[in-house]
Coordinates of C-alpha atoms in Angstrom, one line a residue:
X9 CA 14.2 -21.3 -27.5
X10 CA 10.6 -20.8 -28.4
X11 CA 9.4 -21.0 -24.6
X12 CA 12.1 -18.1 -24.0
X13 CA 11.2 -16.1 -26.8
X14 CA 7.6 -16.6 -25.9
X15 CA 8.5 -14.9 -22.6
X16 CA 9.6 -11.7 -24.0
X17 CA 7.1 -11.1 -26.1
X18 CA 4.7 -11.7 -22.9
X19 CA 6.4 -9.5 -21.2
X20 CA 6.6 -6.5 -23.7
X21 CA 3.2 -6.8 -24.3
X22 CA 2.5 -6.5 -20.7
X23 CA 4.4 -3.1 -20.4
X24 CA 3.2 -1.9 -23.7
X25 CA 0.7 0.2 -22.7
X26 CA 3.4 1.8 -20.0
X27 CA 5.3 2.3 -23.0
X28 CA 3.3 4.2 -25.5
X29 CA 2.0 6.4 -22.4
X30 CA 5.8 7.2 -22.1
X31 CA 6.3 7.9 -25.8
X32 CA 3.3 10.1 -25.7
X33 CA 4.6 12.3 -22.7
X34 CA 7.8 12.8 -24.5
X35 CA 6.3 13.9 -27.4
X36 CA 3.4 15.4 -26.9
X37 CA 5.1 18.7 -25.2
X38 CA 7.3 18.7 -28.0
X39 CA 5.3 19.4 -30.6
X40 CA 3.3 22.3 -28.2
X41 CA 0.4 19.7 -27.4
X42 CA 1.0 21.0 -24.1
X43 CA 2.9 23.5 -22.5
X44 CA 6.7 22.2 -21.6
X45 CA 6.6 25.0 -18.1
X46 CA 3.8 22.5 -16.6
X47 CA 4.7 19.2 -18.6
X48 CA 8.2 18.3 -19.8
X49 CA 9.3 15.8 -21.9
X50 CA 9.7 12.5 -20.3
X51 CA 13.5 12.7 -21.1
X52 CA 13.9 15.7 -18.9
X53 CA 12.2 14.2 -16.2
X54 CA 14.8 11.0 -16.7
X55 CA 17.6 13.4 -16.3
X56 CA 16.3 15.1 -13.0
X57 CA 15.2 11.1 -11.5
X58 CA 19.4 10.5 -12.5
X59 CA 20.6 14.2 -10.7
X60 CA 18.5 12.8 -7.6
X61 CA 20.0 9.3 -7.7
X62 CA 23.9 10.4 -8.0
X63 CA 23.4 13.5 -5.7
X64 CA 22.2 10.7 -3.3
X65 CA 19.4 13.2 -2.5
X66 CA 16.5 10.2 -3.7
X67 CA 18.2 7.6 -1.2
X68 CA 17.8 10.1 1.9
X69 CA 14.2 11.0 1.2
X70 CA 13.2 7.1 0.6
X71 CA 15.0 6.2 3.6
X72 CA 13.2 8.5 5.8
X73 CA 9.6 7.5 4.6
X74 CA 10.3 4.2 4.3
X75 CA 11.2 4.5 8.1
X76 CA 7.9 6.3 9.0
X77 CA 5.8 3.9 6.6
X78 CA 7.1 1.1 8.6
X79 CA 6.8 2.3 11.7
X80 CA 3.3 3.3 11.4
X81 CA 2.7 0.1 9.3
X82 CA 4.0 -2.0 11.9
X83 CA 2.2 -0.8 14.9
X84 CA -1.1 -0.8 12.8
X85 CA -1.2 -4.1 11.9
X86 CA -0.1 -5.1 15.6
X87 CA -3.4 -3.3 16.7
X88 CA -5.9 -4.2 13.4
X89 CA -5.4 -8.2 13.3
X90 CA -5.6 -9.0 16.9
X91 CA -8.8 -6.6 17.0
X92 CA -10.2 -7.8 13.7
X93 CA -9.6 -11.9 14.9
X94 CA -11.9 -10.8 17.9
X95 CA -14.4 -8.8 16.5
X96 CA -14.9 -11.7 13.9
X97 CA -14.6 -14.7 16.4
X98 CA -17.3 -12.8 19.3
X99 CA -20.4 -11.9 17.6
X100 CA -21.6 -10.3 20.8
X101 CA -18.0 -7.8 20.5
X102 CA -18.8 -7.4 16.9
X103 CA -22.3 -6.0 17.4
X104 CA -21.3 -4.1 20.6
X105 CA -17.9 -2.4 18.7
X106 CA -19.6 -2.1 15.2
X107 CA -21.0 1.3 15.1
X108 CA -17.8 2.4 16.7
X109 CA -15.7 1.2 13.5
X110 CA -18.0 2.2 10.8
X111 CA -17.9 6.2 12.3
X112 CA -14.1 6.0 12.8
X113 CA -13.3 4.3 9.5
X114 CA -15.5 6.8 7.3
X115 CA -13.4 9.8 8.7
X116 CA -11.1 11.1 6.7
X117 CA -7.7 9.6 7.8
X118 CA -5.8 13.4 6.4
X119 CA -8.6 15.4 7.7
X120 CA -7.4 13.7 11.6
X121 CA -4.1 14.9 10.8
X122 CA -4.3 18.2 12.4
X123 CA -5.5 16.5 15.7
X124 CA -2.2 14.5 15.4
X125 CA -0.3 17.5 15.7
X126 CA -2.2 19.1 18.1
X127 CA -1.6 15.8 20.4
X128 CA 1.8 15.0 19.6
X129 CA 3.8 17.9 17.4
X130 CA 4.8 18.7 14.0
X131 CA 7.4 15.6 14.6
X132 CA 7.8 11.9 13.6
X133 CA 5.1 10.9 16.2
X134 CA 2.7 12.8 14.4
X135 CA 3.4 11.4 11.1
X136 CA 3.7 7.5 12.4
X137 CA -0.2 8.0 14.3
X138 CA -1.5 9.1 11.3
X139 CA 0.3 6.2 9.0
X140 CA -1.0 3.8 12.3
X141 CA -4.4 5.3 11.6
X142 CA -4.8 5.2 8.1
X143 CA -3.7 1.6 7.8
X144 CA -5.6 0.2 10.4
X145 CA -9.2 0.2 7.9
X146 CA -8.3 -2.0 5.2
X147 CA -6.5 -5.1 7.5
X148 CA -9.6 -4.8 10.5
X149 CA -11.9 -5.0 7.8
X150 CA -10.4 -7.9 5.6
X151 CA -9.7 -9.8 8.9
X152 CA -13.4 -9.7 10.1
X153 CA -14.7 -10.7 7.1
X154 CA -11.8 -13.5 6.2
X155 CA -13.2 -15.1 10.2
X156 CA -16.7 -14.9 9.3
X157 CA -16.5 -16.3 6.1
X158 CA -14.8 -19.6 6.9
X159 CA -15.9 -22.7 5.6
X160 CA -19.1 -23.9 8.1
X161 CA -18.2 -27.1 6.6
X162 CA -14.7 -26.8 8.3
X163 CA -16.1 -25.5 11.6
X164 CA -18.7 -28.3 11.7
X165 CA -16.2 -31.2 10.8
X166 CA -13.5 -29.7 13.4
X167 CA -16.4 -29.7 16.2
X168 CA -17.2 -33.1 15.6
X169 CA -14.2 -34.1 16.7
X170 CA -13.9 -32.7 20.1
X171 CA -12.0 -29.7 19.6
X172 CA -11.4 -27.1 22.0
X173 CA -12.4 -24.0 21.0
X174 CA -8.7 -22.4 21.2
X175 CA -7.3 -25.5 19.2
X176 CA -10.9 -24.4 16.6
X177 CA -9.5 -21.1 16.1
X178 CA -5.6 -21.6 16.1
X179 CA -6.2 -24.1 14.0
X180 CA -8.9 -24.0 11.5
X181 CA -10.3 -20.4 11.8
X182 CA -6.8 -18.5 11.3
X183 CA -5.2 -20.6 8.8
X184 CA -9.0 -20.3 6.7
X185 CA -9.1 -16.4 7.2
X186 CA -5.5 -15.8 6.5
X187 CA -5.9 -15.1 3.0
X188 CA -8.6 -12.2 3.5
X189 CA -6.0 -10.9 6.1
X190 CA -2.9 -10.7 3.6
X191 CA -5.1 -9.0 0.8
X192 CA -5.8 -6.7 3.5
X193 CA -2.0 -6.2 4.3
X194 CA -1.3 -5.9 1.1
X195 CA -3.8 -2.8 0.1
X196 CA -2.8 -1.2 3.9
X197 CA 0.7 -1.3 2.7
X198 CA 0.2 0.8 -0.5
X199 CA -2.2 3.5 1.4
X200 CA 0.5 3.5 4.5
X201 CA 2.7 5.2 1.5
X202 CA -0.1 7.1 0.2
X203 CA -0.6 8.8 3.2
X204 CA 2.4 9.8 4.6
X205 CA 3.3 11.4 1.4
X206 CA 0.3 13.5 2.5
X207 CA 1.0 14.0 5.8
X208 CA 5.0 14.7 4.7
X209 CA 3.6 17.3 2.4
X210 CA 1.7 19.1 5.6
X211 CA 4.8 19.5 7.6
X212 CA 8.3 18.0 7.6
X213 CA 11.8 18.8 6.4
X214 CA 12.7 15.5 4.6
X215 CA 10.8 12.2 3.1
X216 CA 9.4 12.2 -0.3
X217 CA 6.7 14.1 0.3
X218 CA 8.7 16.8 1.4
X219 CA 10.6 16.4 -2.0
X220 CA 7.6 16.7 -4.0
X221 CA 5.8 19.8 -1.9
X222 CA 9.7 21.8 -2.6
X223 CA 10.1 21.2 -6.1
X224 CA 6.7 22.5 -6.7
X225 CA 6.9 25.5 -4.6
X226 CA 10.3 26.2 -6.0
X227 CA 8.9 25.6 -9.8
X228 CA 11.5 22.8 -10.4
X229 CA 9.0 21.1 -12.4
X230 CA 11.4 18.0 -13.7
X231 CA 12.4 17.1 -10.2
X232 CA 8.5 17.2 -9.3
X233 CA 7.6 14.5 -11.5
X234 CA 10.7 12.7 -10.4
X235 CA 9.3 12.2 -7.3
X236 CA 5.9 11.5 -8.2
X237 CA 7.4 8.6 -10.7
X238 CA 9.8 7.7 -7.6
X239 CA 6.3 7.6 -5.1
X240 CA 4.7 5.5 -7.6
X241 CA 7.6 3.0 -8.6
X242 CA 7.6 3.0 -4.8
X243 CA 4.2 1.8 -4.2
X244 CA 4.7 -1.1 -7.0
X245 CA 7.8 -2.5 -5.6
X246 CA 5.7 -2.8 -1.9
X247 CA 2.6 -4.3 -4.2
X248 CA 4.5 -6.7 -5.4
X249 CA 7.0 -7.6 -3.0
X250 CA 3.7 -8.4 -0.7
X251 CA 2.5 -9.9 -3.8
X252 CA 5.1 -12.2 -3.7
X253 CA 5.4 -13.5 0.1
X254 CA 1.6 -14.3 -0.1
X255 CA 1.7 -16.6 -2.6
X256 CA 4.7 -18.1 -0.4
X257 CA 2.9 -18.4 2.5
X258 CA -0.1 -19.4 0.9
X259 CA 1.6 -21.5 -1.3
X260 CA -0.7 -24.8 1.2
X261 CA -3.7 -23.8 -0.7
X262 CA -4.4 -25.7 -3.6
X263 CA -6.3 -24.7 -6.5
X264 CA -9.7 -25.6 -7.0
X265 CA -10.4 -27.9 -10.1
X266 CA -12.7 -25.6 -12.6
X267 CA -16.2 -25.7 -12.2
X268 CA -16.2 -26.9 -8.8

């Protein structure tokens, strides 16, 4: 009983900070802190989030960015990991394609949309390239650095055994880097959301940033914070969800003993 009751309390202090922010935007525009045209009390907002969900209007703009998000997501990690596994394993590659990475990955991935559209339309091809572009930073990155900062110790003991160097990096090198490569999943994830809200904003006729860019340009302020909260509720559920399924596939790697 005390374990349980533990828990709660835990738990409500966790979200109590969430919770006094919420209190506060409830009543801070209703005692003319701030003007209710451009900030309405959280309630209102509530009651448009509920007119989205029974309308059934929510669902169809989730569904459609949660189909471009993956799509894009999917194709950049399919590029990113492979590319970052062999820029990390061939320091000749690495020093050859370096320069290369740094100039692409310091351009803006919104400011490239316009090029999208050029090349492939105001369509869903143009919104999965730039989802496939903007993701593709975070994972290269993580997976370069995860291969070239694996255990010489490992290396050295796996060597001295006679390993092949295909059985070296199947083995040793990608099960050691796979952490630095799921942290960099996990942050690509989030931005993959990020930016296709963006890009929806620029130019589509569904998707949540479509929701968000018509409620503000038709002054339906309630519903515009609706989808904010529904973008950011969005991104936590993906945070943790990926959260979640690297601890289980980690779940091999034992803690170190303190001070070691």
């Amino acid at each position: 009983m005390l374990i349980w009751l533990k828990s709660i309390v835990k738990g409500l202090y966790q979200i109590l900070s969430v919770l006094i922010f919420l209190l506060l935007w409830e009543i801070a525009p209703r005692i003319g802190l701030v003007d209710t045209i451009f900030l309405p009390p959280f309630s209102k907002v509530v009651l448009a989030f509920w007119n989205l969900i029974i309308t059934g209007e929510l669902f169809t703009h989730i569904g459609v960015s949660l189909v471009r998000s993956l799509l894009g997501f999917g194709l950049g990690l399919s590029v990113a990991i492979p590319m970052g596994l062999l820029i990390g394993w061939f320091k000749g590659f690495e020093s050859f394609i370096d320069p290369l990475v740094q100039t692409f990955r310091q351009t803006s991935t919104l400011a490239l949309f316009p090029v999208f559209i050029l090349l492939f339309g105001i369509g869903e091809v143009s919104k999965v390239a730039v989802i496939f572009w903007g993701v593709q930073w975070a994972v290269l990155l993580n997976t370069i650095s995860g291969v070239k900062n694996v255990e010489p110790l490992l290396v050295k003991s796996a060597k001295s055994l006679g390993i092949s160097s295909f059985s070296l990096f199947t083995k040793v090198i990608l099960p050691a880097s796979l952490p630095s490569i799921l942290t960099g999943v996990r942050l690509s994830a989030t931005h993959s959301i990020l930016v296709l809200i963006a890009a929806e904003m620029l130019g589509a006729n569904a998707g949540l940033g479509y929701l968000l860019f018509f409620a503000e340009a038709n002054f339906l302020i309630p519903k515009m914070y609706a989808a904010i909260i529904t973008m950011s509720m969005l991104g936590l559920i993906v945070n943790y969800a990926l959260v979640m399924f690297e601890k289980r596939v980690l779940s091999w790697k034992e803690e170190l003993p303190t001070g070691t």
